[in-house]
Amino acid sequence: MEYCKRCVYPANAKPGIILDDDGICSGCRSFESRTTLKEQVDWASREKMFRKILTEAAEKQRAKGNPYDCIIPVSGGKDSTYQVYVVKEKYGLNPLLVSYNHTFNTPLGIRNLANLIEQTDCNLVRYSTAPGSAIRIAKYMLKLVGDVTWHYHAGIMTFPMRAAVQHDVPLVVWGEEGFSELVGMYNDDDFVEFTKKKRQEHSMRGFEPEDLLQRDDCPLTRYDLAPFFYPSDEDLERVGVRGIYMSNFLPWDGRDQAEFVINNLNFATAPERERTFNTYAKLDDIHANGLHDYLKYLKFGYGRATDDASNEVRHGRMTREQAIDMVEKHDHVRPFDLDLFLEASGMTEDELLAMIEPMRDPSIWAKNDAGEWVTKDSVANHRNEDGVEEARIPMIENARPFLHSPPSDDERSNFFEKQSHYVLL
């Protein structure tokens, strides 16, 4: 397997990555380009564009007597907490917060969502999927695409648009586009907006609920899939729904945002994680950094620690050698929440692994003489290969790649204990 000589991504990284002639991946090149571009971009001008969009949206909503100026999709995570603060406190809008409850919650996630509402004093609309539906969807999508959190991604990318139509609120404000940071799919000057096509390709695994219902082997009903039906073109055009990304208009660094909400808005991090060193992202869904990410490892041979460490390397907060150490420590770890899912779904671990077996990437996985799956290669075997020194970027002085909220009370130490059941509400 080829690995990026700057970060720790493998050549088979998803949703798609390219290594150039110098052995540097498209994600690193895109970040490099965006870093240079950020020095050239007139951010003051972009901020004026953002302010104009928000102001015009608020004026139109207030003229027709609608109490909501815009919609902000939220999970209670660091990004959505920051988004709400900026839109309400800096620009003076009255947002309607919209959240999709996947029922695979953590106590920490529930705590941070409640804290977001308390800190910003905003109205929240929250759709909760039936727990039985969540398990049925997770089991079926595990079999179909190897993902137990399809309904979470589908819900958060669909329900806010349904809410926009229902409440007659045209403007939906998202945070970061996302795929630019990981694999270099877009640049800052592309001004990517939220669309049904983008949602379908990257969050829905290519499957709309209508597609699932047409499959002969699908055990799901329209009731199970209710929140995932995207609004019609007619309804979207009638309301004039538009989804924009805040990161197109304001400089964006997830770690900086995390530090801000920790210091100013009482946001709490996890004490520690099994499958990554990052303690401030993906906190609301117990499977996001657990089983969901472990399945990615079983399919492609890398996990969340690779994602997080590559991001830190690109920002100059971690050396490639430190990143490799993090990958070796975390990416292979079997998460405790696998047992929670097996119990809730009535599956055995052998049944789950059998579903994943045909999805394993043969470029990284092979069976040994004992019939056990083993990885053919690891980024740890590529520490000192030719080109690594030439690809290296300078470290930021006094960089801090690890970030935690201060342990202000005993309660925080219990936020991310190993759960024995799902937290539904």
Coordinates of C-alpha atoms in Angstrom, one line a residue, residues 68-407:
Y68 CA -37.3 32.3 12.4
D69 CA -34.6 34.0 10.3
C70 CA -32.7 30.8 9.4
I71 CA -32.3 27.2 10.3
I72 CA -29.1 25.7 11.9
P73 CA -28.8 21.9 11.9
V74 CA -27.3 21.0 15.3
S75 CA -26.1 17.9 17.2
G76 CA -24.7 19.7 20.2
G77 CA -21.2 19.2 18.9
K78 CA -18.4 21.7 18.8
D79 CA -19.2 22.9 15.3
S80 CA -22.9 23.4 15.7
T81 CA -22.4 25.1 19.1
Y82 CA -20.0 27.5 17.4
Q83 CA -22.4 28.1 14.5
V84 CA -25.3 29.0 16.7
Y85 CA -23.2 31.4 18.8
V86 CA -21.9 33.2 15.7
V87 CA -25.2 33.5 13.9
K88 CA -27.1 34.7 17.0
E89 CA -24.6 36.6 19.0
K90 CA -22.5 38.2 16.3
Y91 CA -25.1 38.7 13.6
G92 CA -28.2 39.0 15.7
L93 CA -30.4 36.5 14.0
N94 CA -33.1 34.3 15.5
P95 CA -32.3 30.8 14.3
L96 CA -34.5 27.7 14.6
L97 CA -32.2 24.9 15.7
V98 CA -33.0 21.5 14.1
S99 CA -31.7 18.2 15.4
Y100 CA -32.1 14.6 14.4
N101 CA -32.1 12.1 17.3
H102 CA -30.6 8.8 16.0
T103 CA -31.2 7.2 19.5
F104 CA -27.6 5.9 19.7
N105 CA -26.8 8.8 22.0
T106 CA -24.2 9.2 24.7
P107 CA -24.8 11.0 28.0
L108 CA -22.1 13.4 26.9
G109 CA -23.9 14.2 23.7
I110 CA -27.2 14.8 25.5
R111 CA -25.4 17.0 28.0
N112 CA -23.8 19.1 25.3
L113 CA -27.0 19.5 23.3
A114 CA -28.8 20.7 26.4
N115 CA -25.9 23.0 27.2
L116 CA -26.1 24.5 23.6
I117 CA -29.8 25.4 24.2
E118 CA -29.2 26.8 27.6
Q119 CA -26.1 28.9 26.5
T120 CA -27.7 30.3 23.4
D121 CA -31.4 30.5 24.5
C122 CA -32.7 29.2 21.2
N123 CA -35.8 27.2 20.1
L124 CA -35.1 23.6 19.1
V125 CA -37.0 21.1 16.9
R126 CA -35.8 17.5 17.5
Y127 CA -37.0 14.5 15.6
S128 CA -36.5 11.2 17.4
T129 CA -36.5 8.0 15.4
A130 CA -38.2 5.0 17.1
P131 CA -35.5 2.9 18.7
G132 CA -36.8 -0.2 17.0
S133 CA -36.6 1.6 13.6
A134 CA -33.0 2.7 14.4
I135 CA -31.9 -0.9 15.0
R136 CA -33.8 -2.3 12.0
I137 CA -32.2 0.3 9.7
A138 CA -28.8 -0.2 11.3
K139 CA -28.9 -4.0 10.7
Y140 CA -30.1 -3.7 7.1
M141 CA -27.6 -1.0 6.1
L142 CA -24.8 -3.0 7.8
K143 CA -25.7 -5.8 5.4
L144 CA -26.1 -3.5 2.4
V145 CA -23.2 -1.0 2.8
G146 CA -21.4 -2.0 6.0
D147 CA -22.6 1.0 8.0
V148 CA -24.7 1.0 11.2
T149 CA -25.0 4.8 11.3
W150 CA -26.6 5.4 7.9
H151 CA -29.8 6.6 9.5
Y152 CA -27.8 9.2 11.6
H153 CA -26.2 10.7 8.5
A154 CA -29.4 10.5 6.5
G155 CA -31.4 12.2 9.3
I156 CA -29.1 15.1 10.0
M157 CA -28.8 15.8 6.2
T158 CA -32.5 15.5 5.5
F159 CA -34.6 16.5 8.4
P160 CA -33.3 20.1 8.5
M161 CA -34.4 20.6 4.9
R162 CA -37.8 19.1 5.7
A163 CA -38.0 21.5 8.6
A164 CA -37.1 24.4 6.3
V165 CA -40.1 23.6 4.1
Q166 CA -42.4 23.0 7.1
H167 CA -41.6 26.2 8.9
D168 CA -41.1 28.3 5.7
V169 CA -37.5 29.2 6.5
P170 CA -35.5 29.4 3.2
L171 CA -31.9 29.8 4.6
V172 CA -30.2 26.7 6.2
V173 CA -26.7 27.5 7.6
W174 CA -24.3 24.6 7.8
G175 CA -20.8 24.7 9.3
E176 CA -17.9 23.1 7.4
E177 CA -18.3 21.4 4.0
G178 CA -16.0 18.6 5.3
F179 CA -14.6 16.7 2.4
S180 CA -12.2 19.5 1.5
E181 CA -10.4 19.0 4.8
L182 CA -10.0 15.3 4.5
V183 CA -9.3 14.3 0.9
G184 CA -9.1 17.6 -1.0
M185 CA -12.4 17.3 -3.0
Y186 CA -13.1 21.0 -3.1
N187 CA -11.2 24.3 -2.5
D188 CA -12.3 27.4 -0.6
D189 CA -13.0 29.3 -3.8
D190 CA -15.5 26.7 -5.0
F191 CA -18.2 28.1 -2.7
V192 CA -19.8 24.7 -2.5
E193 CA -23.5 24.7 -1.3
F194 CA -25.6 22.0 0.2
T195 CA -27.6 20.1 -2.5
K196 CA -29.6 16.9 -2.6
K197 CA -27.0 15.4 -5.0
K198 CA -24.1 16.1 -2.6
R199 CA -26.1 14.7 0.3
Q200 CA -27.0 11.5 -1.6
E201 CA -23.5 10.8 -2.8
H202 CA -21.7 11.4 0.5
S203 CA -24.2 10.9 3.3
M204 CA -26.8 8.5 1.9
R205 CA -24.3 6.0 0.4
G206 CA -26.2 6.5 -2.9
F207 CA -29.5 5.2 -1.5
E208 CA -32.6 7.3 -1.1
P209 CA -35.4 5.8 1.1
E210 CA -37.4 5.2 -2.1
D211 CA -34.6 3.0 -3.4
L212 CA -34.6 0.9 -0.2
L213 CA -38.3 0.3 -0.3
Q214 CA -38.1 -1.1 -3.8
R215 CA -35.6 -3.8 -2.8
D216 CA -37.1 -7.2 -2.4
D217 CA -34.9 -8.0 0.7
C218 CA -35.7 -4.7 2.5
P219 CA -37.5 -5.3 5.8
L220 CA -38.0 -1.5 6.4
T221 CA -41.3 0.4 6.1
R222 CA -42.1 4.0 5.2
Y223 CA -42.7 4.5 8.9
D224 CA -39.1 3.5 9.6
L225 CA -37.8 5.7 6.9
A226 CA -40.1 8.7 7.4
P227 CA -37.5 11.4 8.3
F228 CA -35.3 10.6 5.3
F229 CA -37.6 11.5 2.4
Y230 CA -36.2 14.6 0.9
P231 CA -38.6 17.5 0.1
S232 CA -39.9 17.7 -3.4
D233 CA -38.4 20.1 -5.9
E234 CA -41.7 22.0 -5.9
D235 CA -41.7 22.5 -2.2
L236 CA -38.0 23.6 -2.2
E237 CA -38.6 26.1 -4.9
R238 CA -41.8 27.4 -3.3
V239 CA -40.0 28.2 -0.1
G240 CA -36.7 29.0 -1.8
V241 CA -34.6 26.8 0.3
R242 CA -30.8 27.3 0.1
G243 CA -28.1 25.6 2.2
I244 CA -24.8 27.5 2.7
Y245 CA -21.6 26.6 4.5
M246 CA -20.2 29.1 7.0
S247 CA -16.7 28.0 6.2
N248 CA -17.0 29.5 2.8
F249 CA -17.2 33.0 4.4
L250 CA -15.3 32.8 7.6
P251 CA -11.9 31.2 8.3
W252 CA -12.5 27.8 9.7
D253 CA -10.4 25.5 12.0
G254 CA -12.3 22.9 13.9
R255 CA -9.8 22.8 16.7
D256 CA -9.9 26.6 17.2
Q257 CA -13.7 26.4 17.3
A258 CA -13.5 23.6 19.8
E259 CA -11.2 25.6 22.1
F260 CA -13.5 28.6 21.8
V261 CA -16.7 26.7 22.9
I262 CA -14.8 24.9 25.7
N263 CA -13.5 28.2 27.1
N264 CA -16.6 30.3 26.5
L265 CA -19.7 28.1 26.2
N266 CA -19.2 25.3 28.7
F267 CA -18.7 22.6 26.1
A268 CA -17.5 19.4 27.5
T269 CA -15.0 16.9 25.9
A270 CA -14.6 13.2 26.5
P271 CA -11.9 12.2 29.1
E272 CA -10.5 9.7 26.6
R273 CA -11.3 7.6 23.5
E274 CA -10.6 4.1 22.4
R275 CA -10.2 4.6 18.6
T276 CA -8.7 8.1 18.5
F277 CA -6.8 10.7 20.5
N278 CA -9.3 13.4 19.6
T279 CA -11.6 14.1 22.6
Y280 CA -13.7 16.9 21.3
A281 CA -15.3 15.7 18.0
K282 CA -18.1 13.1 17.3
L283 CA -19.2 12.9 20.9
D284 CA -23.0 12.5 20.5
D285 CA -23.2 9.1 18.8
I286 CA -21.7 6.2 20.7
H287 CA -20.9 4.3 17.5
A288 CA -19.4 7.2 15.5
N289 CA -15.9 6.8 16.9
G290 CA -16.6 3.2 17.9
L291 CA -18.3 0.5 15.8
H292 CA -18.9 2.8 12.8
D293 CA -15.2 3.6 12.6
Y294 CA -14.2 0.1 13.4
L295 CA -16.2 -1.1 10.4
K296 CA -14.2 1.3 8.2
Y297 CA -11.0 -0.2 9.6
L298 CA -12.3 -3.7 8.8
K299 CA -13.1 -2.7 5.2
F300 CA -10.2 -0.4 4.4
G301 CA -7.5 -0.9 7.0
Y302 CA -7.6 2.5 8.6
G303 CA -9.7 4.4 11.0
R304 CA -10.5 7.7 12.8
A305 CA -7.0 8.0 14.3
T306 CA -5.7 8.2 10.7
D307 CA -8.2 11.0 9.9
D308 CA -7.5 13.0 13.1
A309 CA -3.7 12.5 13.0
S310 CA -3.5 13.6 9.3
N311 CA -5.5 16.7 10.1
E312 CA -3.0 17.5 13.0
V313 CA 0.0 17.0 10.7
R314 CA -1.4 19.3 8.1
H315 CA -2.0 22.0 10.7
G316 CA 1.6 21.6 12.0
R317 CA 0.5 20.5 15.4
M318 CA 1.9 16.9 15.1
T319 CA 4.8 15.3 13.4
R320 CA 4.3 12.5 11.0
E321 CA 6.1 10.2 13.4
Q322 CA 3.8 11.2 16.2
A323 CA 0.8 10.6 13.9
I324 CA 2.0 7.1 13.0
D325 CA 2.3 6.4 16.8
M326 CA -1.4 7.4 17.2
V327 CA -2.5 5.2 14.2
E328 CA -0.6 2.2 15.7
K329 CA -2.2 2.8 19.1
H330 CA -5.8 3.3 18.0
D331 CA -6.9 2.2 14.5
H332 CA -7.0 -1.5 15.2
V333 CA -8.8 -1.4 18.6
R334 CA -12.1 -3.3 19.0
P335 CA -14.5 -0.9 20.5
F336 CA -16.6 -1.7 23.6
D337 CA -19.8 -0.4 21.9
L338 CA -19.7 -3.4 19.5
D339 CA -21.0 -5.5 22.3
L340 CA -23.8 -3.0 22.9
F341 CA -24.9 -3.2 19.3
L342 CA -24.7 -7.0 19.2
E343 CA -27.0 -7.2 22.2
A344 CA -29.5 -4.7 20.9
S345 CA -29.6 -6.2 17.4
G346 CA -29.6 -9.8 18.4
M347 CA -26.6 -10.5 16.3
T348 CA -23.4 -12.4 17.0
E349 CA -20.0 -11.0 16.2
D350 CA -19.4 -13.8 13.7
E351 CA -22.5 -12.8 11.9
L352 CA -21.4 -9.2 11.8
L353 CA -18.0 -10.0 10.5
A354 CA -19.4 -12.3 7.9
M355 CA -21.4 -9.4 6.5
I356 CA -18.3 -7.3 6.3
E357 CA -16.1 -10.0 4.8
P358 CA -17.0 -9.3 1.1
M359 CA -16.4 -5.6 1.7
R360 CA -12.8 -5.9 2.8
D361 CA -10.4 -4.2 0.4
P362 CA -8.1 -6.8 -1.1
S363 CA -5.4 -4.2 -1.6
I364 CA -4.9 -4.1 2.2
W365 CA -6.5 -7.2 3.6
A366 CA -5.6 -10.9 3.1
K367 CA -6.2 -14.2 4.9
N368 CA -3.2 -15.9 6.5
D369 CA -2.6 -19.7 6.6
A370 CA -4.9 -20.0 9.6
G371 CA -7.7 -18.3 7.7
E372 CA -7.5 -15.1 9.7
W373 CA -7.8 -11.7 8.2
V374 CA -4.5 -9.7 8.5
T375 CA -3.4 -6.4 7.0
K376 CA -0.8 -6.6 4.3
D377 CA 0.8 -3.3 5.2
S378 CA 0.8 -0.4 7.7
V379 CA 1.9 3.2 7.6
A380 CA 4.3 2.2 10.4
N381 CA 6.3 0.4 7.7
H382 CA 6.7 3.7 5.9
R383 CA 8.2 5.9 8.5
N384 CA 11.6 6.6 6.9
E385 CA 11.0 6.0 3.2
D386 CA 12.4 8.3 0.5
G387 CA 10.6 11.7 0.2
V388 CA 9.3 11.9 3.7
E389 CA 11.8 14.6 4.8
E390 CA 11.2 16.6 1.6
A391 CA 7.4 16.5 2.2
R392 CA 7.6 17.6 5.8
I393 CA 6.0 20.9 6.8
P394 CA 7.2 23.1 9.8
M395 CA 5.7 22.5 13.2
I396 CA 3.9 25.4 14.8
E397 CA 5.7 26.6 17.9
N398 CA 4.1 25.5 21.2
A399 CA 1.5 23.5 19.2
R400 CA -1.0 21.5 21.3
P401 CA -2.6 18.6 19.4
F402 CA -4.5 17.3 22.4
L403 CA -7.4 19.3 23.8
H404 CA -9.7 18.7 26.8
S405 CA -12.3 20.6 28.7
P406 CA -11.2 21.4 32.2
P407 CA -12.4 18.7 34.8

